[in-house]
Tab-separated table of C-alpha atoms in Angstrom:
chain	number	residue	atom	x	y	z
A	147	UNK	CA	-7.932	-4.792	-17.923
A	148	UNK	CA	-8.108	-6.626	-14.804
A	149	UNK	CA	-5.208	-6.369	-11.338
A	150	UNK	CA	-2.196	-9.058	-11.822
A	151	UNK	CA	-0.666	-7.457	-8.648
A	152	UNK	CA	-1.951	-6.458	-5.270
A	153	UNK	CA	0.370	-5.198	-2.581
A	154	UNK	CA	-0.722	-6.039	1.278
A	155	UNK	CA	2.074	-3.770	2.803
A	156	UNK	CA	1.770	-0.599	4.694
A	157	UNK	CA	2.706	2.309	3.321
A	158	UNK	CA	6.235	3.303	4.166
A	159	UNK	CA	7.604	-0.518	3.346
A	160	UNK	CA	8.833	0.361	0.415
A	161	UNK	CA	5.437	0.686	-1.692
A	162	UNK	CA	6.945	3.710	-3.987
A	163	UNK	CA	9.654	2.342	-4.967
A	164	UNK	CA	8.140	-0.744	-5.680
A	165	UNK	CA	5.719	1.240	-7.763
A	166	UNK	CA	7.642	2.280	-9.951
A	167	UNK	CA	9.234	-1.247	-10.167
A	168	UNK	CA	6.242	-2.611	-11.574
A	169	UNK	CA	5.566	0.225	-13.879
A	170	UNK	CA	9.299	-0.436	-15.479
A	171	UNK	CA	8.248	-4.230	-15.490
A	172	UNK	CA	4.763	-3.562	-17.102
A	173	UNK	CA	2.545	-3.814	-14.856
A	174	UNK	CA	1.534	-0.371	-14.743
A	175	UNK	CA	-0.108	1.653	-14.623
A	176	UNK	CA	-0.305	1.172	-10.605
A	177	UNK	CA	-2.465	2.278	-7.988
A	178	UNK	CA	-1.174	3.989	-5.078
A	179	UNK	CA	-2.246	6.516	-3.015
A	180	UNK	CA	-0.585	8.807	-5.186
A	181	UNK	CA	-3.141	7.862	-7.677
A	182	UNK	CA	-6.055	9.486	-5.186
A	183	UNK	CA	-4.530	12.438	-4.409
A	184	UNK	CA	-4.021	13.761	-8.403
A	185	UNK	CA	-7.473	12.557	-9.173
A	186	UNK	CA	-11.092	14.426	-7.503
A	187	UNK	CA	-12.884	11.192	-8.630
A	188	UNK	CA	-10.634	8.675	-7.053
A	189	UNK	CA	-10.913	10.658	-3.862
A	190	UNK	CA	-14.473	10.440	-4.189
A	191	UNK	CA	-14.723	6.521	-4.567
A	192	UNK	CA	-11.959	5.665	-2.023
A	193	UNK	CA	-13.521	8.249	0.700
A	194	UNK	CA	-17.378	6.527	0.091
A	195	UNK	CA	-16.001	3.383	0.440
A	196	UNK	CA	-14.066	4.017	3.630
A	197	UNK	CA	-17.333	5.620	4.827
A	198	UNK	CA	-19.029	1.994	4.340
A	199	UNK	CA	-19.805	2.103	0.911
A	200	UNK	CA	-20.077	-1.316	-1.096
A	201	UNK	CA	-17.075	-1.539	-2.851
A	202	UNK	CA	-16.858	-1.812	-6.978
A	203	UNK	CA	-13.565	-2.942	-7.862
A	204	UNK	CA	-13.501	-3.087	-10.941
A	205	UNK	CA	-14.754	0.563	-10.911
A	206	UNK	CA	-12.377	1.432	-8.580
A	207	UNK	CA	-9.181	-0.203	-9.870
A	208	UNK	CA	-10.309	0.711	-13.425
A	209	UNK	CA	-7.458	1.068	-16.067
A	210	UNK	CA	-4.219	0.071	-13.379
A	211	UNK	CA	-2.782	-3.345	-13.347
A	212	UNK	CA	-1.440	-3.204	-10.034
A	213	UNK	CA	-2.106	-1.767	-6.813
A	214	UNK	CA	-0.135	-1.134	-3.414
A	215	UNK	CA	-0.421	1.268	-0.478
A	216	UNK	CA	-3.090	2.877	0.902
A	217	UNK	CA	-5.975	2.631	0.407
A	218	UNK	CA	-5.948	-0.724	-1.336
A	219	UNK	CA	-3.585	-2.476	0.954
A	220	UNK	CA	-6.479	-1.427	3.374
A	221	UNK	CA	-8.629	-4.380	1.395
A	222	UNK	CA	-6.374	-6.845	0.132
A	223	UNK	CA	-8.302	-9.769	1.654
A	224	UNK	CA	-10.944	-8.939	-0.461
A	225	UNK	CA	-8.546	-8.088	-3.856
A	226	UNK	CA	-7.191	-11.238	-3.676
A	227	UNK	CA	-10.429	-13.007	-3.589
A	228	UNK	CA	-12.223	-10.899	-6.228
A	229	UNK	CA	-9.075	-11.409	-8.698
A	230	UNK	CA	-8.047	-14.801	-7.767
A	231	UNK	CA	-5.066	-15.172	-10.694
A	232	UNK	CA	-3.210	-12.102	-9.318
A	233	UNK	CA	0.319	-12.423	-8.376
A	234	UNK	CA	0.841	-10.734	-3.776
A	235	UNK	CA	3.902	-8.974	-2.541
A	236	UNK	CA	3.982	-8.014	0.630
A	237	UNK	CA	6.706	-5.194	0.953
A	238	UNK	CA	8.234	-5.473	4.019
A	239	UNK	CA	10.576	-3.904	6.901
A	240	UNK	CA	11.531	-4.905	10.328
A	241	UNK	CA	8.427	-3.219	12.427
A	242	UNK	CA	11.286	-0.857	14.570
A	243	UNK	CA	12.267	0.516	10.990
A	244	UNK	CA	8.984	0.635	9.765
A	245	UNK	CA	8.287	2.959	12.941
A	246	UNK	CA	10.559	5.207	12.654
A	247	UNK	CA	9.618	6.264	9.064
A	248	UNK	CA	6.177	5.974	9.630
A	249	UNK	CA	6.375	8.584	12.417
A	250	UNK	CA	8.623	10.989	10.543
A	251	UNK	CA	6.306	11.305	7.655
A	252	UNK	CA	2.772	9.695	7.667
A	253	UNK	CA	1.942	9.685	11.318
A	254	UNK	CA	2.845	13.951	11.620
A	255	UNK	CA	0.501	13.840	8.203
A	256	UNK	CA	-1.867	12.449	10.121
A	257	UNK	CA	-1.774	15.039	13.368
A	258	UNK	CA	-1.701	17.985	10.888
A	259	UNK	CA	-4.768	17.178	9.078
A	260	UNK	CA	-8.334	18.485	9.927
A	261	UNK	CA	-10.564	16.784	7.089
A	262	UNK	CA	-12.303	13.856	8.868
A	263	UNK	CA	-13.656	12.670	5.468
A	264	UNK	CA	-9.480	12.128	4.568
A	265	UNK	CA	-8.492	8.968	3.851
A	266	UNK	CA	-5.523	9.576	6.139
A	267	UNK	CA	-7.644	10.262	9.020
A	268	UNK	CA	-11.043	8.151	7.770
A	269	UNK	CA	-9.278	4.891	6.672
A	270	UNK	CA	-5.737	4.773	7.719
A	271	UNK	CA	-5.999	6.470	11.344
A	272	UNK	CA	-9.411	4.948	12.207
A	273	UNK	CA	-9.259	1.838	10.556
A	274	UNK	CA	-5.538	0.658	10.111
A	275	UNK	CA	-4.550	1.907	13.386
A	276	UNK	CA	-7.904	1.872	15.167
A	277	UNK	CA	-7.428	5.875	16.235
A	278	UNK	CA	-4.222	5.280	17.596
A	279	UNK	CA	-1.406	6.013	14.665
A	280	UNK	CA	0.711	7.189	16.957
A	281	UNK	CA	0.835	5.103	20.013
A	282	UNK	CA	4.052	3.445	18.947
A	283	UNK	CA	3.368	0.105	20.816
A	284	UNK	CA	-0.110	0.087	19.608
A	285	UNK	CA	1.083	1.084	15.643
A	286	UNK	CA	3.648	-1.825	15.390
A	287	UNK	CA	1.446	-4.310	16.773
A	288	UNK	CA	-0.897	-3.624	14.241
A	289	UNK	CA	2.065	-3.416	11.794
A	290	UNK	CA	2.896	-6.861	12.923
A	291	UNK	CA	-0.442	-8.381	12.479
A	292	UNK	CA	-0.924	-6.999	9.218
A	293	UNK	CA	2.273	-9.186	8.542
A	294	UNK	CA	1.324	-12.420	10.178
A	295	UNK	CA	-2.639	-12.203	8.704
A	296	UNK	CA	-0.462	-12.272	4.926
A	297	UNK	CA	1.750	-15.066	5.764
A	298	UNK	CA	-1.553	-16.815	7.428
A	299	UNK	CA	-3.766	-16.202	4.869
A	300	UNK	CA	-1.898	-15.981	1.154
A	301	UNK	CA	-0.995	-19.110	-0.507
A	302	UNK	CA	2.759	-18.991	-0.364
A	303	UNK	CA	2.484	-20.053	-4.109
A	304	UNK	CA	1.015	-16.425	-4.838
A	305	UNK	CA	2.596	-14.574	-2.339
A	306	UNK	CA	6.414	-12.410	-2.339
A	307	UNK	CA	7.615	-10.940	0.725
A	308	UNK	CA	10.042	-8.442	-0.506
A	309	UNK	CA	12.254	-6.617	1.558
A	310	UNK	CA	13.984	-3.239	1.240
A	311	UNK	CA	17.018	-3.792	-0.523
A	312	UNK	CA	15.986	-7.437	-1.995
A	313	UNK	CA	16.060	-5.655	-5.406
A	314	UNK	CA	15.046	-7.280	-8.691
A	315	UNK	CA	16.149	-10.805	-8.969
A	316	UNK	CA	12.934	-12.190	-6.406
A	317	UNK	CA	10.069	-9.995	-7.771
A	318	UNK	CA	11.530	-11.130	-11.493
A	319	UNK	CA	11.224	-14.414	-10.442
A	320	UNK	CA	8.003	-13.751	-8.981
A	321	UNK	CA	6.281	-12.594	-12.079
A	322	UNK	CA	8.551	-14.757	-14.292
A	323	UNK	CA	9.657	-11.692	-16.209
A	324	UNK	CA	13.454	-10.769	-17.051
A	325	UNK	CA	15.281	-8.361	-15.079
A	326	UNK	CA	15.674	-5.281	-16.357
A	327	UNK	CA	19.089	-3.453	-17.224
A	328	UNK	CA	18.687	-0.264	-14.571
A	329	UNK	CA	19.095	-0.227	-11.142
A	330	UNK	CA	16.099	-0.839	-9.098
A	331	UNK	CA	13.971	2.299	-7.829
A	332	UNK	CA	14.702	4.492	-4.782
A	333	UNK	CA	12.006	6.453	-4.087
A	334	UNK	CA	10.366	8.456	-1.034
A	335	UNK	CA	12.707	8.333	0.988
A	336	UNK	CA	11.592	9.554	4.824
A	337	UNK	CA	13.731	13.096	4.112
A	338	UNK	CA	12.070	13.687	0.947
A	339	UNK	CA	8.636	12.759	2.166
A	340	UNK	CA	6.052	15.662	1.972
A	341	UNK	CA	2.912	14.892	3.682
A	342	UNK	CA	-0.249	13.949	2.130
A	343	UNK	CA	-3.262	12.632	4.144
A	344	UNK	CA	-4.936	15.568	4.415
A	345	UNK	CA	-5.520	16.301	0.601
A	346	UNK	CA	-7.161	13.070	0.610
């Protein structure tokens, strides 16, 4: 089984709902950082390899067919290179709505958590945000670069920017697959969000 979807968004663009879109389209299972935080051995992996590990895709992606969030998001210059055939969707947000989910739910996950092995603090504080997650200038910017290095750097004939609220008819079209008859997923929404990072 190899990836035939990587995801380059940060988390809170979308990536859960968008999860479970590809899962209803077939291209689950996914990984997400809901994926880590059921699994001891996942944790394990992801946590050496945001300690500096060498990284084993295929060992760490094994048995999923797509992956988005955090942690992989984290890599996705070097997903995209090691499977080369895969289809990119960057879920996207404007960078003042991203914000203002982002510091209702991951960034107060982030101040309540003590592990310093967490991939919350290890990867996405440290590295993501470069120990700043909740400097709001600081946060977008690197928001907004993580958006410009995608457009830069995916062919557009790979990549799918796909907004909240674009729905099914572009990632369809995308992964030339039909649309399916249900609604497409709402999930996670900032009210509902319980947080995480520190079980990581």
């Amino acid at each position: 089984m190899s990836i035939k979807v990587i995801g380059t968004g940060f988390g809170r663009t979308g990536t859960d709902s968008m999860r479970e879109a590809l899962a209803i389209l077939g291209y689950g299972p996914c990984h997400h950082m809901h994926e880590v935080i059921g699994n001891e051995e996942q944790k394990r992996m992801w946590r050496a390899l945001a300690q500096g590990a060498a990284p084993d895709w295929n060992q760490l992606l094994s048995g999923y067919v797509s992956c988005l969030d955090w942690p992989s998001a984290y890599y996705w210059r070097e997903l995209i290179e090691f499977y080369p055939t895969a289809r990119v969707i960057l879920t996207y947000r404007s960078a003042e709505s991203w914000w203002e989910s982002f510091e209702k739910t991951i960034a107060r996950g982030l101040e309540q958590s003590v592990d310093q092995e967490s991939l919350g603090l290890a990867l996405i504080a440290k590295q993501v945000f470069g120990g700043r997650p909740g400097d709001r200038a600081h946060a977008i910017a690197c928001y907004e670069a993580n958006v410009r290095a995608v457009y830069a750097e995916v062919p557009p004939e790979r990549l799918l920017v796909h907004a909240l609220g674009d729905g099914w008819e572009p990632l369809c079209t995308h992964l030339s697959v039909a649309i399916p008859d249900q609604d497409y997923p709402n999930r996670n929404s900032a009210a509902g969000f319980r947080s995480r990072f520190s079980l990581n």
